[in-house]
Amino acid sequence: MQTPTPITRPAVDPRWVLRPEPRDGAAVRLLCVPYAGGGTTVFHGWASGLPDWIDVWLLRLPGREVRLREEPRTDLLRLAREAADALAPALDGPFAVFGHSLGALVGFEVARELRRRHGLEVSHLTVSARGTPEIPQAERMSHLLSDEEFLDALDRRFRAVPPQIRRDPEMRALYLPVLRGDIAMLETYRYRAERPLRCAVTAVSGSDDQEAREEDMRGWRHHGAGGFSQHTYRGGHFFLQEYRAALLGQLAQDLARTVVP
């Protein structure tokens, strides 16, 4: 009997994607996009916390981790185009996107660029802790402030600036350009209207997060033609750490409904 020829899947560019637990036979890829200043460590443990039919892809952004020597991006739409072009050759099956805060907008625009530039439709979009893209940002110019004023502004908005950045000059030199570039992307982003994505959209947020109030999250229902659901967890902007197990369970349920035959 002749041995069947193994199916060879196209490899994803490791400069752009970390696969913590590669699952080549998985039913769906889940692309995870971090919040401002974050990297792949934001999603530590996600692969092991999800079923083995989900292949977790963590988006690696310029200016951090293995891409430390690259200039951080300051234009969200440019970043989305670059990411979409890097991802498209390896997306030969269903894929979903999860993004938190800035990552929600990046993930949304990556999905739109994949459709626009490569004819690829995302199967499910989960947006976390970021209101619908039509809402103008409350802050427009904080990325242009001095270092101390910039950090103070972020502390007021997100309450999540590590104290070490203020105390340690080396850490500040390493971390601040990335954070400033990410906030520049957020504050200069302008939504451009086009037809909704074909997929279902899930919006999740923290009950005490003034950056992403429930009513602001509700507007995401207009961006997916496949249905809309919304979930609120107790907590602030970074609820995803405390409620990781519940969030991953919800993600798996959503993907099972929209992706798995």
JSON list of C-alpha atoms in Angstrom, two decimals, residues 3-98:
[
{"chain": "A", "resi": 3, "resn": "THR", "atom": "CA", "xyz": [2.00, 5.75, 1.98]},
{"chain": "A", "resi": 4, "resn": "PRO", "atom": "CA", "xyz": [-0.10, 8.93, 1.74]},
{"chain": "A", "resi": 5, "resn": "THR", "atom": "CA", "xyz": [1.87, 12.07, 1.10]},
{"chain": "A", "resi": 6, "resn": "PRO", "atom": "CA", "xyz": [1.83, 14.30, 4.21]},
{"chain": "A", "resi": 7, "resn": "ILE", "atom": "CA", "xyz": [0.02, 17.60, 3.85]},
{"chain": "A", "resi": 8, "resn": "THR", "atom": "CA", "xyz": [2.51, 20.45, 4.09]},
{"chain": "A", "resi": 9, "resn": "ARG", "atom": "CA", "xyz": [1.03, 23.66, 5.45]},
{"chain": "A", "resi": 10, "resn": "PRO", "atom": "CA", "xyz": [2.66, 26.96, 4.54]},
{"chain": "A", "resi": 11, "resn": "ALA", "atom": "CA", "xyz": [4.84, 28.28, 7.37]},
{"chain": "A", "resi": 12, "resn": "VAL", "atom": "CA", "xyz": [4.01, 31.58, 9.00]},
{"chain": "A", "resi": 13, "resn": "ASP", "atom": "CA", "xyz": [6.75, 34.22, 9.18]},
{"chain": "A", "resi": 14, "resn": "PRO", "atom": "CA", "xyz": [8.37, 33.77, 12.66]},
{"chain": "A", "resi": 15, "resn": "ARG", "atom": "CA", "xyz": [9.34, 37.43, 12.66]},
{"chain": "A", "resi": 16, "resn": "TRP", "atom": "CA", "xyz": [5.64, 38.28, 12.90]},
{"chain": "A", "resi": 17, "resn": "VAL", "atom": "CA", "xyz": [4.17, 35.30, 14.74]},
{"chain": "A", "resi": 18, "resn": "LEU", "atom": "CA", "xyz": [5.07, 33.20, 17.77]},
{"chain": "A", "resi": 19, "resn": "ARG", "atom": "CA", "xyz": [3.33, 29.82, 18.00]},
{"chain": "A", "resi": 20, "resn": "PRO", "atom": "CA", "xyz": [3.83, 28.75, 21.63]},
{"chain": "A", "resi": 21, "resn": "GLU", "atom": "CA", "xyz": [2.35, 25.27, 21.03]},
{"chain": "A", "resi": 22, "resn": "PRO", "atom": "CA", "xyz": [2.23, 24.59, 17.27]},
{"chain": "A", "resi": 23, "resn": "ARG", "atom": "CA", "xyz": [-0.82, 22.55, 16.25]},
{"chain": "A", "resi": 24, "resn": "ASP", "atom": "CA", "xyz": [-0.56, 21.96, 12.53]},
{"chain": "A", "resi": 25, "resn": "GLY", "atom": "CA", "xyz": [-3.73, 19.88, 12.37]},
{"chain": "A", "resi": 26, "resn": "ALA", "atom": "CA", "xyz": [-5.87, 22.43, 14.23]},
{"chain": "A", "resi": 27, "resn": "ALA", "atom": "CA", "xyz": [-9.26, 23.48, 12.86]},
{"chain": "A", "resi": 28, "resn": "VAL", "atom": "CA", "xyz": [-8.61, 27.20, 13.29]},
{"chain": "A", "resi": 29, "resn": "ARG", "atom": "CA", "xyz": [-5.80, 29.67, 13.93]},
{"chain": "A", "resi": 30, "resn": "LEU", "atom": "CA", "xyz": [-6.38, 32.29, 16.62]},
{"chain": "A", "resi": 31, "resn": "LEU", "atom": "CA", "xyz": [-4.32, 35.45, 16.11]},
{"chain": "A", "resi": 32, "resn": "CYS", "atom": "CA", "xyz": [-3.85, 37.34, 19.40]},
{"chain": "A", "resi": 33, "resn": "VAL", "atom": "CA", "xyz": [-2.86, 41.03, 19.35]},
{"chain": "A", "resi": 34, "resn": "PRO", "atom": "CA", "xyz": [-1.52, 42.69, 22.53]},
{"chain": "A", "resi": 35, "resn": "TYR", "atom": "CA", "xyz": [-2.37, 46.02, 24.14]},
{"chain": "A", "resi": 36, "resn": "ALA", "atom": "CA", "xyz": [-0.17, 49.13, 23.99]},
{"chain": "A", "resi": 37, "resn": "GLY", "atom": "CA", "xyz": [3.32, 48.45, 25.27]},
{"chain": "A", "resi": 38, "resn": "GLY", "atom": "CA", "xyz": [2.65, 44.71, 25.41]},
{"chain": "A", "resi": 39, "resn": "GLY", "atom": "CA", "xyz": [4.16, 41.75, 23.61]},
{"chain": "A", "resi": 40, "resn": "THR", "atom": "CA", "xyz": [3.58, 38.05, 23.29]},
{"chain": "A", "resi": 41, "resn": "THR", "atom": "CA", "xyz": [3.96, 37.55, 27.06]},
{"chain": "A", "resi": 42, "resn": "VAL", "atom": "CA", "xyz": [0.53, 39.17, 27.46]},
{"chain": "A", "resi": 43, "resn": "PHE", "atom": "CA", "xyz": [-0.86, 35.84, 26.27]},
{"chain": "A", "resi": 44, "resn": "HIS", "atom": "CA", "xyz": [1.31, 33.54, 28.36]},
{"chain": "A", "resi": 45, "resn": "GLY", "atom": "CA", "xyz": [-0.53, 30.28, 28.99]},
{"chain": "A", "resi": 46, "resn": "TRP", "atom": "CA", "xyz": [-3.27, 30.89, 26.43]},
{"chain": "A", "resi": 47, "resn": "ALA", "atom": "CA", "xyz": [-2.27, 28.02, 24.14]},
{"chain": "A", "resi": 48, "resn": "SER", "atom": "CA", "xyz": [-2.33, 25.46, 26.98]},
{"chain": "A", "resi": 49, "resn": "GLY", "atom": "CA", "xyz": [-5.64, 26.92, 28.20]},
{"chain": "A", "resi": 50, "resn": "LEU", "atom": "CA", "xyz": [-7.41, 26.41, 24.87]},
{"chain": "A", "resi": 51, "resn": "PRO", "atom": "CA", "xyz": [-8.53, 23.17, 23.16]},
{"chain": "A", "resi": 52, "resn": "ASP", "atom": "CA", "xyz": [-6.05, 21.47, 20.85]},
{"chain": "A", "resi": 53, "resn": "TRP", "atom": "CA", "xyz": [-8.19, 22.26, 17.80]},
{"chain": "A", "resi": 54, "resn": "ILE", "atom": "CA", "xyz": [-7.14, 25.92, 18.18]},
{"chain": "A", "resi": 55, "resn": "ASP", "atom": "CA", "xyz": [-3.65, 26.89, 16.98]},
{"chain": "A", "resi": 56, "resn": "VAL", "atom": "CA", "xyz": [-2.65, 30.06, 18.87]},
{"chain": "A", "resi": 57, "resn": "TRP", "atom": "CA", "xyz": [-0.67, 32.67, 16.93]},
{"chain": "A", "resi": 58, "resn": "LEU", "atom": "CA", "xyz": [0.77, 35.58, 18.92]},
{"chain": "A", "resi": 59, "resn": "LEU", "atom": "CA", "xyz": [1.45, 38.70, 16.85]},
{"chain": "A", "resi": 60, "resn": "ARG", "atom": "CA", "xyz": [5.00, 39.98, 17.24]},
{"chain": "A", "resi": 61, "resn": "LEU", "atom": "CA", "xyz": [5.13, 43.75, 16.84]},
{"chain": "A", "resi": 62, "resn": "PRO", "atom": "CA", "xyz": [8.12, 45.90, 15.81]},
{"chain": "A", "resi": 63, "resn": "GLY", "atom": "CA", "xyz": [10.25, 47.42, 18.56]},
{"chain": "A", "resi": 64, "resn": "ARG", "atom": "CA", "xyz": [9.97, 44.68, 21.19]},
{"chain": "A", "resi": 65, "resn": "GLU", "atom": "CA", "xyz": [11.10, 41.14, 22.00]},
{"chain": "A", "resi": 66, "resn": "VAL", "atom": "CA", "xyz": [12.76, 39.50, 18.96]},
{"chain": "A", "resi": 67, "resn": "ARG", "atom": "CA", "xyz": [12.10, 42.70, 16.96]},
{"chain": "A", "resi": 68, "resn": "LEU", "atom": "CA", "xyz": [13.75, 44.97, 19.49]},
{"chain": "A", "resi": 69, "resn": "ARG", "atom": "CA", "xyz": [16.11, 46.56, 16.96]},
{"chain": "A", "resi": 70, "resn": "GLU", "atom": "CA", "xyz": [13.26, 47.66, 14.70]},
{"chain": "A", "resi": 71, "resn": "GLU", "atom": "CA", "xyz": [11.60, 51.06, 14.93]},
{"chain": "A", "resi": 72, "resn": "PRO", "atom": "CA", "xyz": [8.24, 50.93, 16.70]},
{"chain": "A", "resi": 73, "resn": "ARG", "atom": "CA", "xyz": [5.38, 51.79, 14.37]},
{"chain": "A", "resi": 74, "resn": "THR", "atom": "CA", "xyz": [3.33, 54.96, 14.89]},
{"chain": "A", "resi": 75, "resn": "ASP", "atom": "CA", "xyz": [0.76, 54.47, 12.10]},
{"chain": "A", "resi": 76, "resn": "LEU", "atom": "CA", "xyz": [-1.86, 51.83, 12.88]},
{"chain": "A", "resi": 77, "resn": "LEU", "atom": "CA", "xyz": [-3.03, 51.35, 9.28]},
{"chain": "A", "resi": 78, "resn": "ARG", "atom": "CA", "xyz": [0.53, 50.91, 8.06]},
{"chain": "A", "resi": 79, "resn": "LEU", "atom": "CA", "xyz": [1.12, 48.28, 10.74]},
{"chain": "A", "resi": 80, "resn": "ALA", "atom": "CA", "xyz": [-2.10, 46.49, 9.76]},
{"chain": "A", "resi": 81, "resn": "ARG", "atom": "CA", "xyz": [-1.03, 46.35, 6.11]},
{"chain": "A", "resi": 82, "resn": "GLU", "atom": "CA", "xyz": [2.41, 45.00, 6.98]},
{"chain": "A", "resi": 83, "resn": "ALA", "atom": "CA", "xyz": [0.96, 42.37, 9.30]},
{"chain": "A", "resi": 84, "resn": "ALA", "atom": "CA", "xyz": [-1.69, 41.30, 6.79]},
{"chain": "A", "resi": 85, "resn": "ASP", "atom": "CA", "xyz": [0.91, 40.86, 4.04]},
{"chain": "A", "resi": 86, "resn": "ALA", "atom": "CA", "xyz": [3.10, 38.77, 6.35]},
{"chain": "A", "resi": 87, "resn": "LEU", "atom": "CA", "xyz": [0.24, 36.58, 7.59]},
{"chain": "A", "resi": 88, "resn": "ALA", "atom": "CA", "xyz": [-1.67, 35.98, 4.36]},
{"chain": "A", "resi": 89, "resn": "PRO", "atom": "CA", "xyz": [0.62, 33.34, 2.76]},
{"chain": "A", "resi": 90, "resn": "ALA", "atom": "CA", "xyz": [0.14, 31.02, 5.76]},
{"chain": "A", "resi": 91, "resn": "LEU", "atom": "CA", "xyz": [-3.61, 31.50, 6.18]},
{"chain": "A", "resi": 92, "resn": "ASP", "atom": "CA", "xyz": [-4.87, 28.54, 4.17]},
{"chain": "A", "resi": 93, "resn": "GLY", "atom": "CA", "xyz": [-7.79, 27.74, 6.49]},
{"chain": "A", "resi": 94, "resn": "PRO", "atom": "CA", "xyz": [-10.16, 29.31, 9.02]},
{"chain": "A", "resi": 95, "resn": "PHE", "atom": "CA", "xyz": [-8.71, 31.97, 11.30]},
{"chain": "A", "resi": 96, "resn": "ALA", "atom": "CA", "xyz": [-10.00, 34.14, 14.11]},
{"chain": "A", "resi": 97, "resn": "VAL", "atom": "CA", "xyz": [-8.67, 37.30, 15.76]},
{"chain": "A", "resi": 98, "resn": "PHE", "atom": "CA", "xyz": [-8.56, 38.45, 19.39]}
]
